[in-house]
Amino acid sequence: MTTVAVPGFLSLTIAIVVFFVGTGLNRWIAPLRRWNIPEAVTGGLLAALATLVAYRVFDTSIAFDLAARDMLLLYFFTGIGLNARLDDLLSGGKPLLVLLALTLIFLVIQNLIAAGSVALLGLPDGITVLLGSASLIGGHGTTIAWAPMIAKQFGLQNAMEVGIAAATLGLVVASLVGGPVAKLLIARYHLSGPTGSKPMVGLPKSAEQPGKDEISHISLLRTILVLNVAVLIGFTLDEIFTELGIRLPLFVACLLVAIVLTNTIPRVLPQVAWPTRTRALALISDLSLNIFLAMSLMSMQLWTLGDLGPSLVLVLGIQTIAAVLYMLFVVFPAMGGNYEAAVLSAGFSGISLGATPTAIANMTAVTKVHGAAPMAFIILPLVSAFFIDIANAFVIGFFLR
């Protein structure tokens, strides 16, 4: 087996090419565009298939340096925080609590499905949480953090491989089902977003350039400077959290810092040009998200899925059906049965099966076509990237006991 290590700058360049390949395919294949499949997902999955061919046919494993991806993730979530106005946060209190409750309920359902499937298929006991919330709601990060303890507790030598494979397959499925779910709901209930709303992530595909908010090198550099300052403070806050024994993803600290800054600086210094809800910030956020997602998908080692046999595919198939039904018949009506609820339903696929960036990518693909949904972009990251990680840790700890 030959391993080819792709350095960071080349990995970033390849990711950009992968995104443009996805853009071309979406333009050429109408169903991809119609069902709101993100361009980065289309190109990223194709690239992952190419690395699978290299592994199977040429006995070559391709490993990408993903350092740039991690920085793009910080940029993206910091941008989400900069768009979170206090008025929106206050009005989003009840929807946030409802979405959190729905997510906690599904966390239990997901693990019950995993436990039932493991018992039915005669799989090892320790594999239950790896086919449930640890890998699906938790994603790769949670899987990597907990797999060694699960392996030690249950003597499950391939715990890491099982968890990573489940998280990988869940990420693929989440990327593909969110857009179609939203499309179905929007078409069935004749929904649409508000007209004339300011962008949050990405620029509307049919929008004209408004004169008061034009994109220039000044607006872009000003926005990047604010992002960088927020990220630097976020690093400091993350170190404080660590010293206090609070372990959260770094982007959560950056998100919180950005929320505080965007609700204080414009009030204290109103003369400062702040990037909240500007086209420059929307463009940078969209760029960061798309390249992050392209790098994440193109670096997936799909060959790890084949070694686990049909059991993994069967369990993930059941989990997917449960998630889609939950989005259609629970999340959508509980969140109000309106356009924002449809967008959140698309994002819930990322919460339940993939990762927060996948959820945001699905919502972005929908809002670019049908209009903005600012509340969805504020409450979903807080639930998916903050509250649910804490709840998931308690659930995983329960299974370990």
Short mmCIF file of C-alpha atoms in Angstrom, two decimals:
data_model
loop_
_atom_site.label_atom_id
_atom_site.label_comp_id
_atom_site.label_asym_id
_atom_site.label_seq_id
_atom_site.Cartn_x
_atom_site.Cartn_y
_atom_site.Cartn_z
CA MET A 1 0.00 0.00 0.00
CA THR A 2 1.38 3.38 -1.05
CA THR A 3 0.32 6.48 0.86
CA VAL A 4 0.41 9.84 -0.91
CA ALA A 5 0.42 12.81 1.48
CA VAL A 6 -1.02 15.93 -0.15
CA PRO A 7 0.39 19.12 1.45
CA GLY A 8 -1.89 21.83 2.80
CA PHE A 9 -1.70 24.41 0.01
CA LEU A 10 -2.26 21.78 -2.65
CA SER A 11 -5.16 20.31 -0.64
CA LEU A 12 -6.78 23.74 -0.51
CA THR A 13 -6.29 24.22 -4.24
CA ILE A 14 -7.76 20.81 -5.01
CA ALA A 15 -10.76 21.66 -2.83
CA ILE A 16 -11.43 24.77 -4.89
CA VAL A 17 -11.25 22.70 -8.08
CA VAL A 18 -13.57 20.12 -6.50
CA PHE A 19 -16.09 22.87 -5.72
CA PHE A 20 -16.06 24.11 -9.32
CA VAL A 21 -16.53 20.55 -10.57
CA GLY A 22 -19.57 20.30 -8.31
CA THR A 23 -20.84 23.65 -9.60
CA GLY A 24 -20.56 22.40 -13.18
CA LEU A 25 -22.30 19.12 -12.40
CA ASN A 26 -25.15 20.90 -10.61
CA ARG A 27 -25.57 23.21 -13.60
CA TRP A 28 -25.55 20.24 -15.99
CA ILE A 29 -27.68 17.79 -13.96
CA ALA A 30 -31.03 19.45 -13.24
CA PRO A 31 -32.17 17.13 -10.37
CA LEU A 32 -29.12 18.13 -8.29
CA ARG A 33 -30.08 21.77 -8.69
CA ARG A 34 -33.78 21.13 -8.22
CA TRP A 35 -33.26 19.25 -4.95
CA ASN A 36 -30.88 21.86 -3.51
CA ILE A 37 -27.82 19.60 -3.29
CA PRO A 38 -24.87 21.88 -2.35
CA GLU A 39 -22.20 22.21 -5.04
CA ALA A 40 -19.49 21.29 -2.55
CA VAL A 41 -21.32 18.04 -1.76
CA THR A 42 -21.58 17.07 -5.42
CA GLY A 43 -17.91 17.74 -6.12
CA GLY A 44 -16.70 16.40 -2.77
CA LEU A 45 -18.46 13.06 -3.15
CA LEU A 46 -17.09 12.68 -6.68
CA ALA A 47 -13.57 13.36 -5.38
CA ALA A 48 -14.07 10.84 -2.57
CA LEU A 49 -15.08 8.25 -5.14
CA ALA A 50 -11.90 9.06 -7.09
CA THR A 51 -9.76 8.41 -3.99
CA LEU A 52 -11.69 5.15 -3.49
CA VAL A 53 -10.76 4.08 -7.03
CA ALA A 54 -7.12 4.98 -6.32
CA TYR A 55 -7.23 2.82 -3.20
CA ARG A 56 -8.96 -0.19 -4.76
CA VAL A 57 -7.37 -0.17 -8.23
CA PHE A 58 -3.95 1.36 -7.73
CA ASP A 59 -3.37 0.34 -4.09
CA THR A 60 -2.78 3.99 -3.18
CA SER A 61 -4.13 5.82 -0.15
CA ILE A 62 -4.44 9.61 -0.54
CA ALA A 63 -4.18 11.68 2.65
CA PHE A 64 -4.99 15.40 2.51
CA ASP A 65 -3.56 18.00 4.88
CA LEU A 66 -6.68 19.64 6.33
CA ALA A 67 -5.16 22.48 8.37
CA ALA A 68 -6.75 25.08 6.09
CA ARG A 69 -10.14 23.41 6.55
CA ASP A 70 -10.05 23.97 10.29
CA MET A 71 -9.38 27.70 9.81
CA LEU A 72 -12.24 27.98 7.34
CA LEU A 73 -14.53 26.40 9.92
CA LEU A 74 -13.57 29.12 12.43
CA TYR A 75 -14.22 31.83 9.83
CA PHE A 76 -17.62 30.42 9.03
CA PHE A 77 -18.96 30.11 12.57
CA THR A 78 -17.48 33.46 13.56
CA GLY A 79 -19.43 34.92 10.64
CA ILE A 80 -22.60 33.30 11.95
CA GLY A 81 -21.96 34.95 15.31
CA LEU A 82 -21.39 38.37 13.72
CA ASN A 83 -24.84 38.12 12.15
CA ALA A 84 -26.55 37.25 15.45
CA ARG A 85 -28.25 40.42 16.62
CA LEU A 86 -29.58 40.54 20.19
CA ASP A 87 -33.13 41.24 18.99
CA ASP A 88 -33.05 38.07 16.90
CA LEU A 89 -31.59 36.08 19.78
CA LEU A 90 -34.31 37.26 22.16
CA SER A 91 -37.07 36.53 19.67
CA GLY A 92 -35.44 33.19 18.98
CA GLY A 93 -35.61 32.09 22.61
CA LYS A 94 -38.71 29.93 22.26
CA PRO A 95 -37.77 28.40 18.86
CA LEU A 96 -34.31 27.61 20.23
CA LEU A 97 -35.80 25.78 23.20
CA VAL A 98 -38.21 23.90 20.96
CA LEU A 99 -35.44 22.84 18.57
CA LEU A 100 -33.27 21.80 21.52
CA ALA A 101 -36.10 19.69 22.94
CA LEU A 102 -36.72 18.08 19.54
CA THR A 103 -33.02 17.29 19.18
CA LEU A 104 -32.80 15.77 22.67
CA ILE A 105 -35.83 13.59 21.94
CA PHE A 106 -34.31 12.39 18.68
CA LEU A 107 -31.01 11.70 20.46
CA VAL A 108 -32.88 9.16 22.60
CA ILE A 109 -34.75 7.74 19.60
CA GLN A 110 -31.51 7.36 17.66
CA ASN A 111 -29.85 5.37 20.42
CA LEU A 112 -32.94 3.20 20.89
CA ILE A 113 -32.85 2.38 17.17
CA ALA A 114 -29.15 1.55 17.47
CA ALA A 115 -29.73 -0.65 20.53
CA GLY A 116 -32.60 -2.52 18.85
CA SER A 117 -30.61 -3.01 15.65
CA VAL A 118 -27.56 -4.27 17.52
CA ALA A 119 -29.68 -6.78 19.45
CA LEU A 120 -31.52 -7.91 16.30
CA LEU A 121 -28.32 -8.37 14.29
CA GLY A 122 -26.37 -9.94 17.14
CA LEU A 123 -23.63 -7.29 17.10
CA PRO A 124 -21.33 -6.61 20.09
CA ASP A 125 -22.92 -4.52 22.87
CA GLY A 126 -20.26 -1.83 22.77
CA ILE A 127 -21.12 -0.99 19.18
CA THR A 128 -24.55 0.43 20.12
CA VAL A 129 -23.59 4.04 20.79
CA LEU A 130 -21.19 3.97 17.81
CA LEU A 131 -24.18 3.31 15.54
CA GLY A 132 -26.20 5.93 17.40
CA SER A 133 -25.59 9.41 18.74
CA ALA A 134 -21.81 9.17 19.24
CA SER A 135 -21.13 8.96 15.50
CA LEU A 136 -24.30 10.41 13.95
CA ILE A 137 -25.36 13.35 16.11
CA GLY A 138 -21.82 13.62 17.47
CA GLY A 139 -19.97 13.27 14.17
CA HIS A 140 -16.31 12.51 13.62
CA GLY A 141 -15.07 14.68 16.48
CA THR A 142 -17.18 12.97 19.14
CA THR A 143 -16.39 9.56 17.70
CA ILE A 144 -12.65 10.14 17.81
CA ALA A 145 -12.88 11.47 21.37
CA TRP A 146 -14.93 8.56 22.77
CA ALA A 147 -13.84 5.55 20.67
CA PRO A 148 -10.75 4.72 22.80
CA MET A 149 -12.86 4.61 25.98
CA ILE A 150 -15.52 2.49 24.26
CA ALA A 151 -12.84 0.12 22.99
CA LYS A 152 -11.36 -0.24 26.47
CA GLN A 153 -14.72 -0.66 28.23
CA PHE A 154 -16.11 -3.33 25.88
CA GLY A 155 -12.93 -4.84 24.43
CA LEU A 156 -14.00 -3.63 21.01
CA GLN A 157 -10.75 -3.42 19.09
CA ASN A 158 -12.22 -1.85 15.97
CA ALA A 159 -14.31 0.76 17.82
CA MET A 160 -12.56 3.66 16.08
CA GLU A 161 -13.05 2.14 12.62
CA VAL A 162 -16.73 1.40 13.27
CA GLY A 163 -17.41 4.90 14.60
CA ILE A 164 -15.55 6.68 11.81
CA ALA A 165 -17.29 4.56 9.17
CA ALA A 166 -20.72 5.31 10.66
CA ALA A 167 -19.94 9.03 10.94
CA THR A 168 -18.67 9.08 7.36
CA LEU A 169 -21.72 7.36 5.93
CA GLY A 170 -23.98 9.58 8.03
CA LEU A 171 -22.24 12.68 6.69
CA VAL A 172 -22.81 11.52 3.11
CA VAL A 173 -26.49 10.80 3.72
CA ALA A 174 -27.05 14.07 5.60
CA SER A 175 -25.59 15.99 2.68
CA LEU A 176 -28.03 14.38 0.29
CA VAL A 177 -31.36 14.30 2.15
CA GLY A 178 -31.61 17.80 3.65
CA GLY A 179 -32.23 19.65 0.40
CA PRO A 180 -34.88 17.26 -0.92
CA VAL A 181 -36.75 17.37 2.41
CA ALA A 182 -36.89 21.18 2.29
CA LYS A 183 -37.86 21.11 -1.38
CA LEU A 184 -40.72 18.74 -0.63
CA LEU A 185 -42.03 20.87 2.23
CA ILE A 186 -41.69 24.17 0.34
CA ALA A 187 -43.50 22.79 -2.70
CA ARG A 188 -46.21 21.02 -0.73
CA TYR A 189 -47.11 24.00 1.46
CA HIS A 190 -46.27 26.74 -1.10
CA LEU A 191 -43.70 28.42 1.13
CA SER A 192 -41.19 31.15 0.35
CA GLY A 193 -38.73 33.35 2.17
CA PRO A 194 -39.08 37.07 2.86
CA THR A 195 -38.42 39.44 -0.03
CA GLY A 196 -35.68 42.03 0.21
CA SER A 197 -34.00 40.43 3.24
CA LYS A 198 -30.30 40.93 3.86
CA PRO A 199 -28.01 37.94 3.21
CA MET A 200 -26.44 35.86 5.99
CA VAL A 201 -24.59 33.07 4.17
CA GLY A 202 -24.11 33.37 0.42
CA LEU A 203 -25.63 35.81 -2.02
CA PRO A 204 -29.02 35.05 -3.62
CA LYS A 205 -28.53 33.65 -7.09
CA SER A 206 -30.98 36.07 -8.68
CA ALA A 207 -30.26 39.16 -6.61
CA GLU A 208 -28.97 42.39 -8.08
CA GLN A 209 -26.09 44.27 -6.50
CA PRO A 210 -27.46 47.00 -4.21
CA GLY A 211 -25.56 50.25 -4.32
CA LYS A 212 -25.51 50.85 -0.56
CA ASP A 213 -23.84 47.53 0.18
CA GLU A 214 -21.45 46.93 -2.66
CA ILE A 215 -18.57 44.48 -2.35
CA SER A 216 -15.12 46.05 -2.64
CA HIS A 217 -11.59 45.34 -1.46
CA ILE A 218 -12.26 47.72 1.44
CA SER A 219 -15.42 45.95 2.61
CA LEU A 220 -13.81 42.53 2.23
CA LEU A 221 -10.64 43.47 4.14
CA ARG A 222 -12.68 45.22 6.84
CA THR A 223 -14.75 42.09 7.29
CA ILE A 224 -11.70 39.81 7.38
CA LEU A 225 -10.12 42.04 10.02
CA VAL A 226 -13.21 41.81 12.25
CA LEU A 227 -13.31 38.05 11.73
CA ASN A 228 -9.65 37.70 12.65
CA VAL A 229 -10.01 39.77 15.82
CA ALA A 230 -13.01 37.69 16.91
CA VAL A 231 -11.14 34.44 16.20
CA LEU A 232 -8.11 35.60 18.19
CA ILE A 233 -10.32 36.42 21.18
CA GLY A 234 -12.04 33.07 20.65
CA PHE A 235 -8.70 31.27 21.03
CA THR A 236 -8.21 33.02 24.38
CA LEU A 237 -11.73 32.15 25.53
CA ASP A 238 -11.18 28.52 24.51
CA GLU A 239 -8.03 28.38 26.67
CA ILE A 240 -10.03 29.72 29.62
CA PHE A 241 -12.71 27.07 29.03
CA THR A 242 -10.02 24.37 28.96
CA GLU A 243 -8.47 25.57 32.22
CA LEU A 244 -11.94 25.42 33.81
CA GLY A 245 -12.37 21.86 32.63
CA ILE A 246 -14.97 22.80 29.99
CA ARG A 247 -14.22 21.04 26.71
CA LEU A 248 -16.04 22.44 23.69
CA PRO A 249 -15.12 22.73 20.01
CA LEU A 250 -12.98 25.80 19.32
CA PHE A 251 -15.53 27.23 16.91
CA VAL A 252 -18.08 27.45 19.75
CA ALA A 253 -15.83 29.91 21.58
CA CYS A 254 -15.39 31.95 18.38
CA LEU A 255 -19.16 31.92 17.81
CA LEU A 256 -19.84 33.21 21.32
CA VAL A 257 -17.20 35.94 21.04
CA ALA A 258 -18.65 37.09 17.72
CA ILE A 259 -22.16 37.27 19.21
CA VAL A 260 -20.91 39.46 22.06
CA LEU A 261 -18.90 41.73 19.75
CA THR A 262 -21.69 42.25 17.24
CA ASN A 263 -24.09 43.28 20.02
CA THR A 264 -21.71 45.66 21.80
CA ILE A 265 -19.30 47.34 19.36
CA PRO A 266 -21.97 48.90 17.07
CA ARG A 267 -23.75 50.31 20.14
CA VAL A 268 -20.62 51.63 21.88
CA LEU A 269 -18.94 52.81 18.66
CA PRO A 270 -21.75 53.52 16.18
CA GLN A 271 -19.36 55.26 13.81
CA VAL A 272 -17.49 51.98 13.19
CA ALA A 273 -18.58 50.20 10.01
CA TRP A 274 -19.64 46.77 11.24
CA PRO A 275 -20.09 43.79 8.87
CA THR A 276 -23.35 42.36 10.26
CA ARG A 277 -25.70 41.24 7.44
CA THR A 278 -23.45 42.70 4.74
CA ARG A 279 -22.82 41.14 1.36
CA ALA A 280 -19.10 40.97 2.12
CA LEU A 281 -19.66 38.83 5.23
CA ALA A 282 -22.22 36.68 3.41
CA LEU A 283 -19.71 36.08 0.62
CA ILE A 284 -16.83 35.20 2.96
CA SER A 285 -19.09 32.89 5.01
CA ASP A 286 -20.28 31.13 1.87
CA LEU A 287 -16.74 30.71 0.56
CA SER A 288 -15.51 29.35 3.89
CA LEU A 289 -18.39 26.88 4.21
CA ASN A 290 -18.14 25.56 0.66
CA ILE A 291 -14.40 24.98 0.71
CA PHE A 292 -14.62 23.47 4.21
CA LEU A 293 -17.30 21.05 3.03
CA ALA A 294 -15.42 20.21 -0.18
CA MET A 295 -12.28 19.39 1.83
CA SER A 296 -14.26 17.33 4.36
CA LEU A 297 -15.98 15.21 1.73
CA MET A 298 -13.04 14.76 -0.63
CA SER A 299 -10.89 13.51 2.28
CA MET A 300 -13.36 10.79 3.35
CA GLN A 301 -11.86 7.32 3.25
CA LEU A 302 -14.83 5.51 1.76
CA TRP A 303 -12.99 2.18 1.71
CA THR A 304 -13.41 1.94 5.49
CA LEU A 305 -17.14 1.43 4.93
CA GLY A 306 -16.75 -1.77 2.96
CA ASP A 307 -14.98 -3.70 5.71
CA LEU A 308 -17.97 -3.60 8.05
CA GLY A 309 -20.38 -5.49 5.82
CA PRO A 310 -24.09 -4.93 5.24
CA SER A 311 -24.89 -4.51 8.96
CA LEU A 312 -23.63 -0.93 9.00
CA VAL A 313 -25.55 -0.03 5.85
CA LEU A 314 -28.73 -1.61 7.24
CA VAL A 315 -28.54 0.22 10.56
CA LEU A 316 -27.72 3.54 8.88
CA GLY A 317 -30.59 2.98 6.47
CA ILE A 318 -33.00 2.61 9.39
CA GLN A 319 -31.50 5.68 11.08
CA THR A 320 -31.93 7.68 7.87
CA ILE A 321 -35.58 6.70 7.46
CA ALA A 322 -36.24 7.61 11.08
CA ALA A 323 -34.51 10.99 10.67
CA VAL A 324 -36.42 11.89 7.48
CA LEU A 325 -39.77 10.95 9.01
CA TYR A 326 -38.89 12.95 12.13
CA MET A 327 -38.01 16.00 10.00
CA LEU A 328 -41.24 15.81 8.00
CA PHE A 329 -43.75 14.97 10.71
CA VAL A 330 -42.19 16.31 13.91
CA VAL A 331 -39.59 19.02 13.30
CA PHE A 332 -41.48 20.90 10.58
CA PRO A 333 -44.84 21.23 12.37
CA ALA A 334 -43.26 21.74 15.81
CA MET A 335 -41.13 24.62 14.51
CA GLY A 336 -44.18 26.39 13.11
CA GLY A 337 -44.91 24.77 9.75
CA ASN A 338 -43.62 27.85 7.91
CA TYR A 339 -40.68 28.65 5.63
CA GLU A 340 -38.18 28.92 8.51
CA ALA A 341 -39.37 25.51 9.71
CA ALA A 342 -38.73 24.02 6.26
CA VAL A 343 -35.19 25.44 6.25
CA LEU A 344 -34.61 24.10 9.77
CA SER A 345 -35.88 20.71 8.63
CA ALA A 346 -33.17 20.68 5.96
CA GLY A 347 -30.63 21.61 8.60
CA PHE A 348 -31.88 18.92 10.98
CA SER A 349 -30.45 16.29 8.64
CA GLY A 350 -27.03 17.64 9.59
CA ILE A 351 -27.87 17.58 13.29
CA SER A 352 -29.25 14.04 13.22
CA LEU A 353 -26.96 12.33 10.72
CA GLY A 354 -23.99 14.50 9.83
CA ALA A 355 -22.43 17.59 11.31
CA THR A 356 -23.22 21.26 11.91
CA PRO A 357 -21.42 22.46 8.72
CA THR A 358 -23.49 19.96 6.72
CA ALA A 359 -26.65 21.34 8.30
CA ILE A 360 -25.66 24.91 7.44
CA ALA A 361 -24.68 23.90 3.89
CA ASN A 362 -28.09 22.33 3.35
CA MET A 363 -29.85 25.42 4.69
CA THR A 364 -27.65 27.71 2.59
CA ALA A 365 -28.49 25.81 -0.59
CA VAL A 366 -32.20 26.26 0.19
CA THR A 367 -32.05 29.94 1.15
CA LYS A 368 -30.03 30.92 -1.92
CA VAL A 369 -32.98 29.86 -4.03
CA HIS A 370 -36.02 30.57 -1.85
CA GLY A 371 -34.96 33.46 0.39
CA ALA A 372 -33.28 34.17 3.73
CA ALA A 373 -34.11 32.44 7.01
CA PRO A 374 -32.09 34.35 9.62
CA MET A 375 -33.60 32.66 12.68
CA ALA A 376 -32.61 29.21 11.41
CA PHE A 377 -28.99 30.23 11.01
CA ILE A 378 -28.86 31.57 14.56
CA ILE A 379 -30.57 28.86 16.61
CA LEU A 380 -29.38 25.73 14.78
CA PRO A 381 -25.62 26.24 15.40
CA LEU A 382 -26.30 26.98 19.07
CA VAL A 383 -28.25 23.73 19.44
CA SER A 384 -26.06 21.56 17.23
CA ALA A 385 -22.64 22.86 18.23
CA PHE A 386 -23.18 23.73 21.87
CA PHE A 387 -26.09 22.29 23.84
CA ILE A 388 -26.36 18.91 22.15
CA ASP A 389 -22.67 18.08 22.64
CA ILE A 390 -23.17 18.35 26.40
CA ALA A 391 -26.29 16.17 26.35
CA ASN A 392 -24.60 13.64 24.07
CA ALA A 393 -21.69 13.33 26.48
CA PHE A 394 -24.09 12.29 29.27
CA VAL A 395 -25.77 9.73 27.00
CA ILE A 396 -22.47 8.21 25.88
CA GLY A 397 -21.34 8.09 29.51
CA PHE A 398 -24.54 6.22 30.39
CA PHE A 399 -23.83 3.57 27.74
CA LEU A 400 -20.27 3.23 28.99
CA ARG A 401 -21.61 2.44 32.47
#
